[in-house]
mmCIF file of C-alpha atoms in Angstrom:
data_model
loop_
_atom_site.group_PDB
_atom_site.id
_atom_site.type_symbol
_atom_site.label_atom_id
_atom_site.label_comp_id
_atom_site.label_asym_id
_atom_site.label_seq_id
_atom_site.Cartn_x
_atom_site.Cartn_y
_atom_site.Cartn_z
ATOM 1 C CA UNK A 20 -13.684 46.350 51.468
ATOM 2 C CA UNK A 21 -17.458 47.029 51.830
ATOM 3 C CA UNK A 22 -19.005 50.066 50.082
ATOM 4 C CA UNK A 23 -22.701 51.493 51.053
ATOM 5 C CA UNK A 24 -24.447 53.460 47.866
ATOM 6 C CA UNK A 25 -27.899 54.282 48.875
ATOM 7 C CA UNK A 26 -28.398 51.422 50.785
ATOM 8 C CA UNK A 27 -27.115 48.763 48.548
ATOM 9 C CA UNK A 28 -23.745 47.258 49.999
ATOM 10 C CA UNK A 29 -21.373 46.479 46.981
ATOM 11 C CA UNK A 30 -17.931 44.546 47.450
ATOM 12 C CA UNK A 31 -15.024 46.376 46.144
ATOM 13 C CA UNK A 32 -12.075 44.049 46.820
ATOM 14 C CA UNK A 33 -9.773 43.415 44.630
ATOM 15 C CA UNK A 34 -10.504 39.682 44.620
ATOM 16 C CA UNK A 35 -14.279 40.307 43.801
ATOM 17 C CA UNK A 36 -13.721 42.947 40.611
ATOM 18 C CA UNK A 37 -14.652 41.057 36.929
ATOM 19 C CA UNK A 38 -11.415 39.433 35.582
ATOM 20 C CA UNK A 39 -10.426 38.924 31.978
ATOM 21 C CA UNK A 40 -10.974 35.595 30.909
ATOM 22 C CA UNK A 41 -7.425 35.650 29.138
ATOM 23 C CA UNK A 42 -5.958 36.471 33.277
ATOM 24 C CA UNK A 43 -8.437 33.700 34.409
ATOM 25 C CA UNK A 44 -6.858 30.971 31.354
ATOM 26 C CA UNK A 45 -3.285 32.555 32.130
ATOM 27 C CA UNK A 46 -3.878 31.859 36.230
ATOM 28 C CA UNK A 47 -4.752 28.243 35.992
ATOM 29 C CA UNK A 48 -2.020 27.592 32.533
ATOM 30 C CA UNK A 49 0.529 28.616 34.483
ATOM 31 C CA UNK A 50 -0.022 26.351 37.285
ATOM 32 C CA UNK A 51 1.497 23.428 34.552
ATOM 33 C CA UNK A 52 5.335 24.073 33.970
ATOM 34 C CA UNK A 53 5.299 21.552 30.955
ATOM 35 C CA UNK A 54 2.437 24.051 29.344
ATOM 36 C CA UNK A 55 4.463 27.145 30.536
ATOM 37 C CA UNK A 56 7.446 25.321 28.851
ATOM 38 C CA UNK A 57 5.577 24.411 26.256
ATOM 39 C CA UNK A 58 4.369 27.777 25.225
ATOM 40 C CA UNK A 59 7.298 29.310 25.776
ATOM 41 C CA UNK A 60 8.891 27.222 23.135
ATOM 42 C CA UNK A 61 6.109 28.082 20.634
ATOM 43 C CA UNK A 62 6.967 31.912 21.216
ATOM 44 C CA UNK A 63 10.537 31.030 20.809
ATOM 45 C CA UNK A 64 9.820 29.807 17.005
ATOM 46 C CA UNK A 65 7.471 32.610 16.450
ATOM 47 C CA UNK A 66 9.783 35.199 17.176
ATOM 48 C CA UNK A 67 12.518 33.284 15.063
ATOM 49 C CA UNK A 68 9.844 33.152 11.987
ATOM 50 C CA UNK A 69 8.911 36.269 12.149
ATOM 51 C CA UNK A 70 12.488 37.844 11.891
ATOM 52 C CA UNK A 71 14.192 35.725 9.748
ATOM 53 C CA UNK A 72 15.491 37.741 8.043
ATOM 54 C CA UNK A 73 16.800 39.675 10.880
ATOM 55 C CA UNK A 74 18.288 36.717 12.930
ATOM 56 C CA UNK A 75 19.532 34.528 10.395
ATOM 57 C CA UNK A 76 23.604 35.289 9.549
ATOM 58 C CA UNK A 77 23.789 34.326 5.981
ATOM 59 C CA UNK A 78 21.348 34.051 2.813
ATOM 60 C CA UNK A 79 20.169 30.395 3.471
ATOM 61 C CA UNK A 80 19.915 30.368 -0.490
ATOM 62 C CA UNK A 81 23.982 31.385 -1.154
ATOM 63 C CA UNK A 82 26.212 28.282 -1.987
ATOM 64 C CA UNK A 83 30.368 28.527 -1.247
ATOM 65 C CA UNK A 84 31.224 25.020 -2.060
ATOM 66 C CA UNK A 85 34.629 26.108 -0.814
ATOM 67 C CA UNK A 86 33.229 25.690 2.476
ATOM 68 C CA UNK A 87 30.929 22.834 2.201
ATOM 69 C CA UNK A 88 30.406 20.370 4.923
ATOM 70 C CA UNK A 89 32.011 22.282 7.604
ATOM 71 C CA UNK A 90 31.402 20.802 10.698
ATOM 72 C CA UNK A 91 29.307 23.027 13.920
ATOM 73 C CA UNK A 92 31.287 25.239 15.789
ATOM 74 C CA UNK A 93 33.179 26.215 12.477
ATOM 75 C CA UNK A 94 34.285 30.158 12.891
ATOM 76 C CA UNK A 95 31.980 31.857 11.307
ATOM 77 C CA UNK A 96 29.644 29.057 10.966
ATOM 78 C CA UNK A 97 27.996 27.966 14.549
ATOM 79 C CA UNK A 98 26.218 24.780 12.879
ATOM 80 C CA UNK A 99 28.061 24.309 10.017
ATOM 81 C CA UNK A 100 27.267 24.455 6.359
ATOM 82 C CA UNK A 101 25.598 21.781 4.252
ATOM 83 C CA UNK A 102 27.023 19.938 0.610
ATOM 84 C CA UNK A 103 26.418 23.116 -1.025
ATOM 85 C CA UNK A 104 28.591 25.240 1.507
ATOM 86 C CA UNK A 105 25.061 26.961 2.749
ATOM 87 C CA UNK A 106 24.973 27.905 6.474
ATOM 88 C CA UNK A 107 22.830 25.722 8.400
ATOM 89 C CA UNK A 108 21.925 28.173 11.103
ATOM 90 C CA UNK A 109 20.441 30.057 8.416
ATOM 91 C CA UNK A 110 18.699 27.995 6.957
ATOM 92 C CA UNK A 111 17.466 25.931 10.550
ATOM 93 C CA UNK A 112 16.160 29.990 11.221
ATOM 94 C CA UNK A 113 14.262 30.113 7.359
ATOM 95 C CA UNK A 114 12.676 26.523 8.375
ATOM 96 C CA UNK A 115 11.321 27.985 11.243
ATOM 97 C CA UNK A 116 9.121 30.220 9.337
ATOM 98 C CA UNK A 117 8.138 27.991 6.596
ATOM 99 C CA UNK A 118 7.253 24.975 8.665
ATOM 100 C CA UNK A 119 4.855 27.171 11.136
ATOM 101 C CA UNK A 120 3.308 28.400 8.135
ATOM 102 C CA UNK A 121 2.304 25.366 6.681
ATOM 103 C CA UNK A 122 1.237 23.904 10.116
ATOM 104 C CA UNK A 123 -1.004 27.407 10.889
ATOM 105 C CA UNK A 124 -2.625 27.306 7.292
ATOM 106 C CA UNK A 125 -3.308 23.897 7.069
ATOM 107 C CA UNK A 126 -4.673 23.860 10.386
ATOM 108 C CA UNK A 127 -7.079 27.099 9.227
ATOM 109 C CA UNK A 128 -7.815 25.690 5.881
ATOM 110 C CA UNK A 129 -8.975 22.430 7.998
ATOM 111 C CA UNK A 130 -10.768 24.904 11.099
ATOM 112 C CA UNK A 131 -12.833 26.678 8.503
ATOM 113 C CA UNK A 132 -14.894 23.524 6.899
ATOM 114 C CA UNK A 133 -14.466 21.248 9.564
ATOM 115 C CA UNK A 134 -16.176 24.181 12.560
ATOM 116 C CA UNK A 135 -18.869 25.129 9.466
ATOM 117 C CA UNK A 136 -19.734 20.779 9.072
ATOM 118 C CA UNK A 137 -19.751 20.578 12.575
ATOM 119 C CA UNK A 138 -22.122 23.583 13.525
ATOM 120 C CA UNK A 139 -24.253 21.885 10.885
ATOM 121 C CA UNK A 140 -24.313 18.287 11.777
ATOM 122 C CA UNK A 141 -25.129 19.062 15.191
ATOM 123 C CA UNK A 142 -27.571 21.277 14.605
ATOM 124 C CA UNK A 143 -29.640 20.050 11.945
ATOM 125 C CA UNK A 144 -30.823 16.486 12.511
ATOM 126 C CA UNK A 145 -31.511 15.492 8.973
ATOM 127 C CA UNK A 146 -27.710 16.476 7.804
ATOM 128 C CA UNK A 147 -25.913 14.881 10.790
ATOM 129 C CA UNK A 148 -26.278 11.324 9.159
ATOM 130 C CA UNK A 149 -25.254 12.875 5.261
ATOM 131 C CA UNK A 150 -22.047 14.520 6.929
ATOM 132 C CA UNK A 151 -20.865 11.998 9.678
ATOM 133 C CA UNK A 152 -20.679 9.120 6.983
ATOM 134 C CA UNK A 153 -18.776 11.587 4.591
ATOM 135 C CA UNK A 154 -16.443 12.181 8.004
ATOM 136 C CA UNK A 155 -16.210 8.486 8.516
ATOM 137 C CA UNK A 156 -15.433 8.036 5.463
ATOM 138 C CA UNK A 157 -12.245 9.998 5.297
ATOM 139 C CA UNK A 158 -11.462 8.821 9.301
ATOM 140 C CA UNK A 159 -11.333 5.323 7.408
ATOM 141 C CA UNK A 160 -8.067 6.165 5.887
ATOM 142 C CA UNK A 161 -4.961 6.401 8.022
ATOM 143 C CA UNK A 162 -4.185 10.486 8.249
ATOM 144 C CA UNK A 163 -0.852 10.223 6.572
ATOM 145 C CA UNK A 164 -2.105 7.914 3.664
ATOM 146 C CA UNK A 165 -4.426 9.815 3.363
ATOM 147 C CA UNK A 166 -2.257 12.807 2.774
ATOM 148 C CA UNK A 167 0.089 11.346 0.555
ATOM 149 C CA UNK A 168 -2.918 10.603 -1.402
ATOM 150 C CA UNK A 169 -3.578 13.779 -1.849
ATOM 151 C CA UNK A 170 -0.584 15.129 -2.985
ATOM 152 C CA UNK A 171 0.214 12.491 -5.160
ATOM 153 C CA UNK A 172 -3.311 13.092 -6.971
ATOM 154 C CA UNK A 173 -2.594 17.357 -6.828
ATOM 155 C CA UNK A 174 1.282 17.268 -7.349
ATOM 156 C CA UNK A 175 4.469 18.010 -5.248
ATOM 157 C CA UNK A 176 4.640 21.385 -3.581
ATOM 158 C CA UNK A 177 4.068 23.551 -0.205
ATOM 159 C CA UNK A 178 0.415 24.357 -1.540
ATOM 160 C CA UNK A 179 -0.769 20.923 -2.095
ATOM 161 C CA UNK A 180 0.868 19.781 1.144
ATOM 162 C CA UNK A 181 -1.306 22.593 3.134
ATOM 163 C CA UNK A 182 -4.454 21.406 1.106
ATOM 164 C CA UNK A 183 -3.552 17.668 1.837
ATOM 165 C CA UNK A 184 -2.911 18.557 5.479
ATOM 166 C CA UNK A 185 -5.585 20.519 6.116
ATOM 167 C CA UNK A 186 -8.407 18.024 4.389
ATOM 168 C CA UNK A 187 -7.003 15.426 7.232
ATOM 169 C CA UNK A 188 -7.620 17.706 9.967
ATOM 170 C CA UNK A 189 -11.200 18.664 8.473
ATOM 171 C CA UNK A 190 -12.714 14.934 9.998
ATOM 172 C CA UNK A 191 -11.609 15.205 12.955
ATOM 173 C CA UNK A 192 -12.635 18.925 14.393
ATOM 174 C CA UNK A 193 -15.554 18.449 12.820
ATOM 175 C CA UNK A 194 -16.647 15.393 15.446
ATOM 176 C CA UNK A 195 -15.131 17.479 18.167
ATOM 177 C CA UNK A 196 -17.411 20.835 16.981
ATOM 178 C CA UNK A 197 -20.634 18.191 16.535
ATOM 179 C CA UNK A 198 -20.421 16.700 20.051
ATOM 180 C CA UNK A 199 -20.340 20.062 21.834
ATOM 181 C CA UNK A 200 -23.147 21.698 19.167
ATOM 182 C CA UNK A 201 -25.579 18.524 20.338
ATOM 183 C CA UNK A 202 -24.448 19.095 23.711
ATOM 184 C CA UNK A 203 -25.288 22.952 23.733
ATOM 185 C CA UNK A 204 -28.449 22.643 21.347
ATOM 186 C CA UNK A 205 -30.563 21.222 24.473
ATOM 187 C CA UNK A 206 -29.253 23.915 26.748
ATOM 188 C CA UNK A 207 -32.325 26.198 28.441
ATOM 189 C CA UNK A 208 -30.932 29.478 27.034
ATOM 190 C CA UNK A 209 -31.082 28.180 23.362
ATOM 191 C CA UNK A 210 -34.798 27.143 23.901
ATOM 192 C CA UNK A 211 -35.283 30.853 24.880
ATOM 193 C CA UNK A 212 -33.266 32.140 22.190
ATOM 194 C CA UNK A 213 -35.846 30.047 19.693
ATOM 195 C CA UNK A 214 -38.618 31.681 21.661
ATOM 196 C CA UNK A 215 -37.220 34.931 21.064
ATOM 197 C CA UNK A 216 -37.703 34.406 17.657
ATOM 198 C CA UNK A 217 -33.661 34.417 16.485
ATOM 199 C CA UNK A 218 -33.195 32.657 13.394
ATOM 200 C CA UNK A 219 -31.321 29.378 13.406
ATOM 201 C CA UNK A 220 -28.174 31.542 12.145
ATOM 202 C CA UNK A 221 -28.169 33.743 14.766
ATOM 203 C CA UNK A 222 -29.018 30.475 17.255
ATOM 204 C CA UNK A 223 -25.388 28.919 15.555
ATOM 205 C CA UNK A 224 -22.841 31.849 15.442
ATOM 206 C CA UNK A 225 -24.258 33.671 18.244
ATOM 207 C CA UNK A 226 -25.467 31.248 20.742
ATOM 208 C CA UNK A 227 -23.664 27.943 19.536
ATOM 209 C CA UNK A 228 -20.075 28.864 18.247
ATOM 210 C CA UNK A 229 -19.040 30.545 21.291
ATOM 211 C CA UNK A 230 -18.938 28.034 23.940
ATOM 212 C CA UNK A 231 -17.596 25.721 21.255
ATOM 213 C CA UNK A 232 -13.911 27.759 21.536
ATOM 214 C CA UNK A 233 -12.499 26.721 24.171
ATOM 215 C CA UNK A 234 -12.703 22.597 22.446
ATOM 216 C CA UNK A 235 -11.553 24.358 19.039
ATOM 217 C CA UNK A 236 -8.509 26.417 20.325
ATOM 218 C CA UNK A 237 -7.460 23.135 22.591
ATOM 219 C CA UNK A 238 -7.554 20.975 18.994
ATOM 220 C CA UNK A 239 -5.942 23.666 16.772
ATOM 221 C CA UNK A 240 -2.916 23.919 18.824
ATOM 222 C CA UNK A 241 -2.701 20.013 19.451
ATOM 223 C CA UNK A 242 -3.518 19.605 15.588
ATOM 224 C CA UNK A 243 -0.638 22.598 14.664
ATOM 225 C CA UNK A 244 2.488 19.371 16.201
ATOM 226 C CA UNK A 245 0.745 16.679 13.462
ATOM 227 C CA UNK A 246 0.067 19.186 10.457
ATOM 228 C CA UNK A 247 3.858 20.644 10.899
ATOM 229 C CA UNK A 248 4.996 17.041 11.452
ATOM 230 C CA UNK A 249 2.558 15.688 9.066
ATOM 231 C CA UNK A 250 4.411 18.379 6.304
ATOM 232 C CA UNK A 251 7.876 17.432 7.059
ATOM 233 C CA UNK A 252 7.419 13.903 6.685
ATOM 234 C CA UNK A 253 5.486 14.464 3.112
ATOM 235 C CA UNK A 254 8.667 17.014 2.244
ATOM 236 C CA UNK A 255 11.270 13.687 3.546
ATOM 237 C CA UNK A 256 8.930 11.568 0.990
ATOM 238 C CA UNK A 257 9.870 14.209 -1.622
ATOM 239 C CA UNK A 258 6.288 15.385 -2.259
ATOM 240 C CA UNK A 259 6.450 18.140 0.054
ATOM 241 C CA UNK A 260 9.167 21.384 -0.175
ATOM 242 C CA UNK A 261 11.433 21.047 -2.969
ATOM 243 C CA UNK A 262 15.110 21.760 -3.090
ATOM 244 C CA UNK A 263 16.399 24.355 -2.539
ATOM 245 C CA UNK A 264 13.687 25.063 0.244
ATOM 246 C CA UNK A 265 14.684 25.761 3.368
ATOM 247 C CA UNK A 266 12.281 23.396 4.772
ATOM 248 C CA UNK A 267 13.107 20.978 7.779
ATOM 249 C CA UNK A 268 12.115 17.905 6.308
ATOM 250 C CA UNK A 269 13.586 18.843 3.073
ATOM 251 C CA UNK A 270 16.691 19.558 4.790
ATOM 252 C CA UNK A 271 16.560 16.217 6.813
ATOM 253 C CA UNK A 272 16.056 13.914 3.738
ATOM 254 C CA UNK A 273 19.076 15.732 1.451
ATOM 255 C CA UNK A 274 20.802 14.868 4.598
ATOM 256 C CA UNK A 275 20.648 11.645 4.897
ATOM 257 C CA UNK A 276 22.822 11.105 1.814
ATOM 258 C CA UNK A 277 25.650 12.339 4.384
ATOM 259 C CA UNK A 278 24.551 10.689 7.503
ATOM 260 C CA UNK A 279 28.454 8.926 7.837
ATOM 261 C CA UNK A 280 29.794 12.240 6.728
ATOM 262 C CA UNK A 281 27.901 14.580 8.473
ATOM 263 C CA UNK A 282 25.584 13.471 10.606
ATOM 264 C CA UNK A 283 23.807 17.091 11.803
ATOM 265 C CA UNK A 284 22.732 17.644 8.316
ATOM 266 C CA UNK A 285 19.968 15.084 9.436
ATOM 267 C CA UNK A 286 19.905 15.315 12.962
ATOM 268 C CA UNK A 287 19.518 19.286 13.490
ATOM 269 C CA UNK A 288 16.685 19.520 11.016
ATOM 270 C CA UNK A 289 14.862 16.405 13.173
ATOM 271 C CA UNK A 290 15.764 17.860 16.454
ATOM 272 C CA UNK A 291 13.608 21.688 15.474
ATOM 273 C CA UNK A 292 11.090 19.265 14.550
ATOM 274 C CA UNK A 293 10.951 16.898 17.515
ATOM 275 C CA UNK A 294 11.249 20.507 19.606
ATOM 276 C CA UNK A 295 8.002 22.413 18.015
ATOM 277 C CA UNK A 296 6.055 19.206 18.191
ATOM 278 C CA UNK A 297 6.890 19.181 21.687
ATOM 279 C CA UNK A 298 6.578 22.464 22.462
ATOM 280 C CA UNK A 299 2.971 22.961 20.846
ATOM 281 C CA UNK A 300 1.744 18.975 22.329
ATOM 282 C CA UNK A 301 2.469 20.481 25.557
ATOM 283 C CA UNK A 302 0.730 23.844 25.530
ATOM 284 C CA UNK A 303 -2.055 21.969 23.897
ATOM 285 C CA UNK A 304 -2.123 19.916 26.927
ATOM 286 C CA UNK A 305 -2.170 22.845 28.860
ATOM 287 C CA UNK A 306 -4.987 24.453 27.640
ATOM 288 C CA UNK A 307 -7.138 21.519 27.989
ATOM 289 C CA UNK A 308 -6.505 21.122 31.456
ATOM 290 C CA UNK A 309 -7.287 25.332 31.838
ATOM 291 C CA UNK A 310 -10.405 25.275 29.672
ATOM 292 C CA UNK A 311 -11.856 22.535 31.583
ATOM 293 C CA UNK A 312 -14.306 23.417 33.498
ATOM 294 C CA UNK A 313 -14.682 20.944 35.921
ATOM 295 C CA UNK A 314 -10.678 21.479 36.889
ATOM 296 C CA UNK A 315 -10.919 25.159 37.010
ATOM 297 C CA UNK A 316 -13.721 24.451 40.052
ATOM 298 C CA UNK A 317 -11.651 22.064 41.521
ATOM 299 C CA UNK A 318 -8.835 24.503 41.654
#
């Protein structure tokens, strides 16, 4: 539809008005099923660690050793119980919300120094040498050495394992932050922005940071499948979630000591695992593909 205003012919169509950009990333995400499946998994787990305490059918806390080791599809008990007579849909529901927040805060404890190193490395010439060889450094060791470093040096515990997790991920999305800052730096519009007179603060969170998004959102939901694996394998190595936690890799490792007996006590902590790694890999995938901009003019 064409519409005259005092001479000046202005397109009303539908297909011309402004979009969101969270329609125009929604439009080309769900174009991939895997991502579609992928996120829908994700908001699966959410929901299920956000009401915990709603969902879940019994304390995952209260032992019956009266009914210990029941096996799933017990009445009353849909997955069973483990050696302590504790309901494992429960406590599968409680993992939920303690693995996802150990994978989100690790991944924003890592987010918040490795974006701030990257800005600054990219920006600043004289700093990019001082902070890549500190990077390189810690890229030297393998992530999960690395992690178990760590905690051994802090102690056992959820805390240590989001510090340990989160230093790992620091390297990393700081590389991926630098590469788009000396990318963006030689742009025409920051040249004008300096010419303007904007300080170089102003040039970095202003100018800088927000084209660097769409790279940091891809990496923190790729990054969220290794911290949250990353944690459960420290908590299987003991140095993670301690008993009684209802923690997934906690659960899996107490359960191997019964893998003859009862065999889920492993396998239905490792399959939520293998399932949020998969679901968040995916979307992360996803979003790529719809953040990149040469795809999205293809399409």
């Amino acid at each position: 539809m064409m519409t005259e205003t005092g001479g000046i012919t202005i397109r009303t169509d539908e297909k011309y008005r402004r979009k969101s950009p969270f329609v125009d990333l929604w439009k080309h995400l769900k174009r991939n099923k895997l991502a579609v499946t992928g996120l829908a998994i994700v908001t699966v787990f959410i929901i299920v660690a956000i009401f915990a305490p709603v969902l879940a059918p019994y304390d995952p806390y209260k032992q019956d050793l009266t009914i210990r080791l029941l096996p799933p599809g017990s009445p009353g008990h849909l997955l069973g119980t483990d050696e302590y007579g504790r309901d494992m849909l429960s406590r599968l529901i409680y993992g939920a919300r303690l693995s996802l927040l150990v994978g989100f805060s690790s991944v924003g404890f890592g987010l918040a120094f490795g974006v701030i190193l990257g800005l600054l490395a990219g920006y600043y010439s004289t700093l990019d040498s001082i902070i890549m060889r500190i990077v390189d450094i810690l890229l030297a060791f393998p992530g999960v050495l690395l992690a178990l470093a760590i905690v051994s040096a802090l102690g056992p515990g959820i805390a240590n394992v989001i510090i340990a997790v989160g230093v790992w991920s620091i390297p990393t999305i700081s590389r991926v932050v630098r590469g788009t800052v000396l990318y963006i730096k030689e742009m025409d519009y920051i040249a004008a922005a300096k010419a303007l007179g904007e300080t170089d603060f102003m040039i970095l969170f202003k100018e800088i940071l927000p084209n660097c998004v769409s790279s940091i959102v891809v990496y923190a939901t790729m990054r969220l499948a290794t911290a949250i694996l990353s944690a459960a394998t420290l908590s299987f190595l003991g140095l993670g979630a301690q008993p009684p936690a209802a923690e997934w890799g906690a659960m899996a490792s107490t359960g191997r000591n019964y893998i003859f007996q009862a065999p889920y006590l492993t396998l239905l902590p490792g399959f939520a695992i293998i399932l949020v790694v998969f679901g968040f890999n995916s979307l992360g995938d996803g979003l790529r593909d719809a953040l990149d901009p040469n795809l999205k003019n293809a399409l």
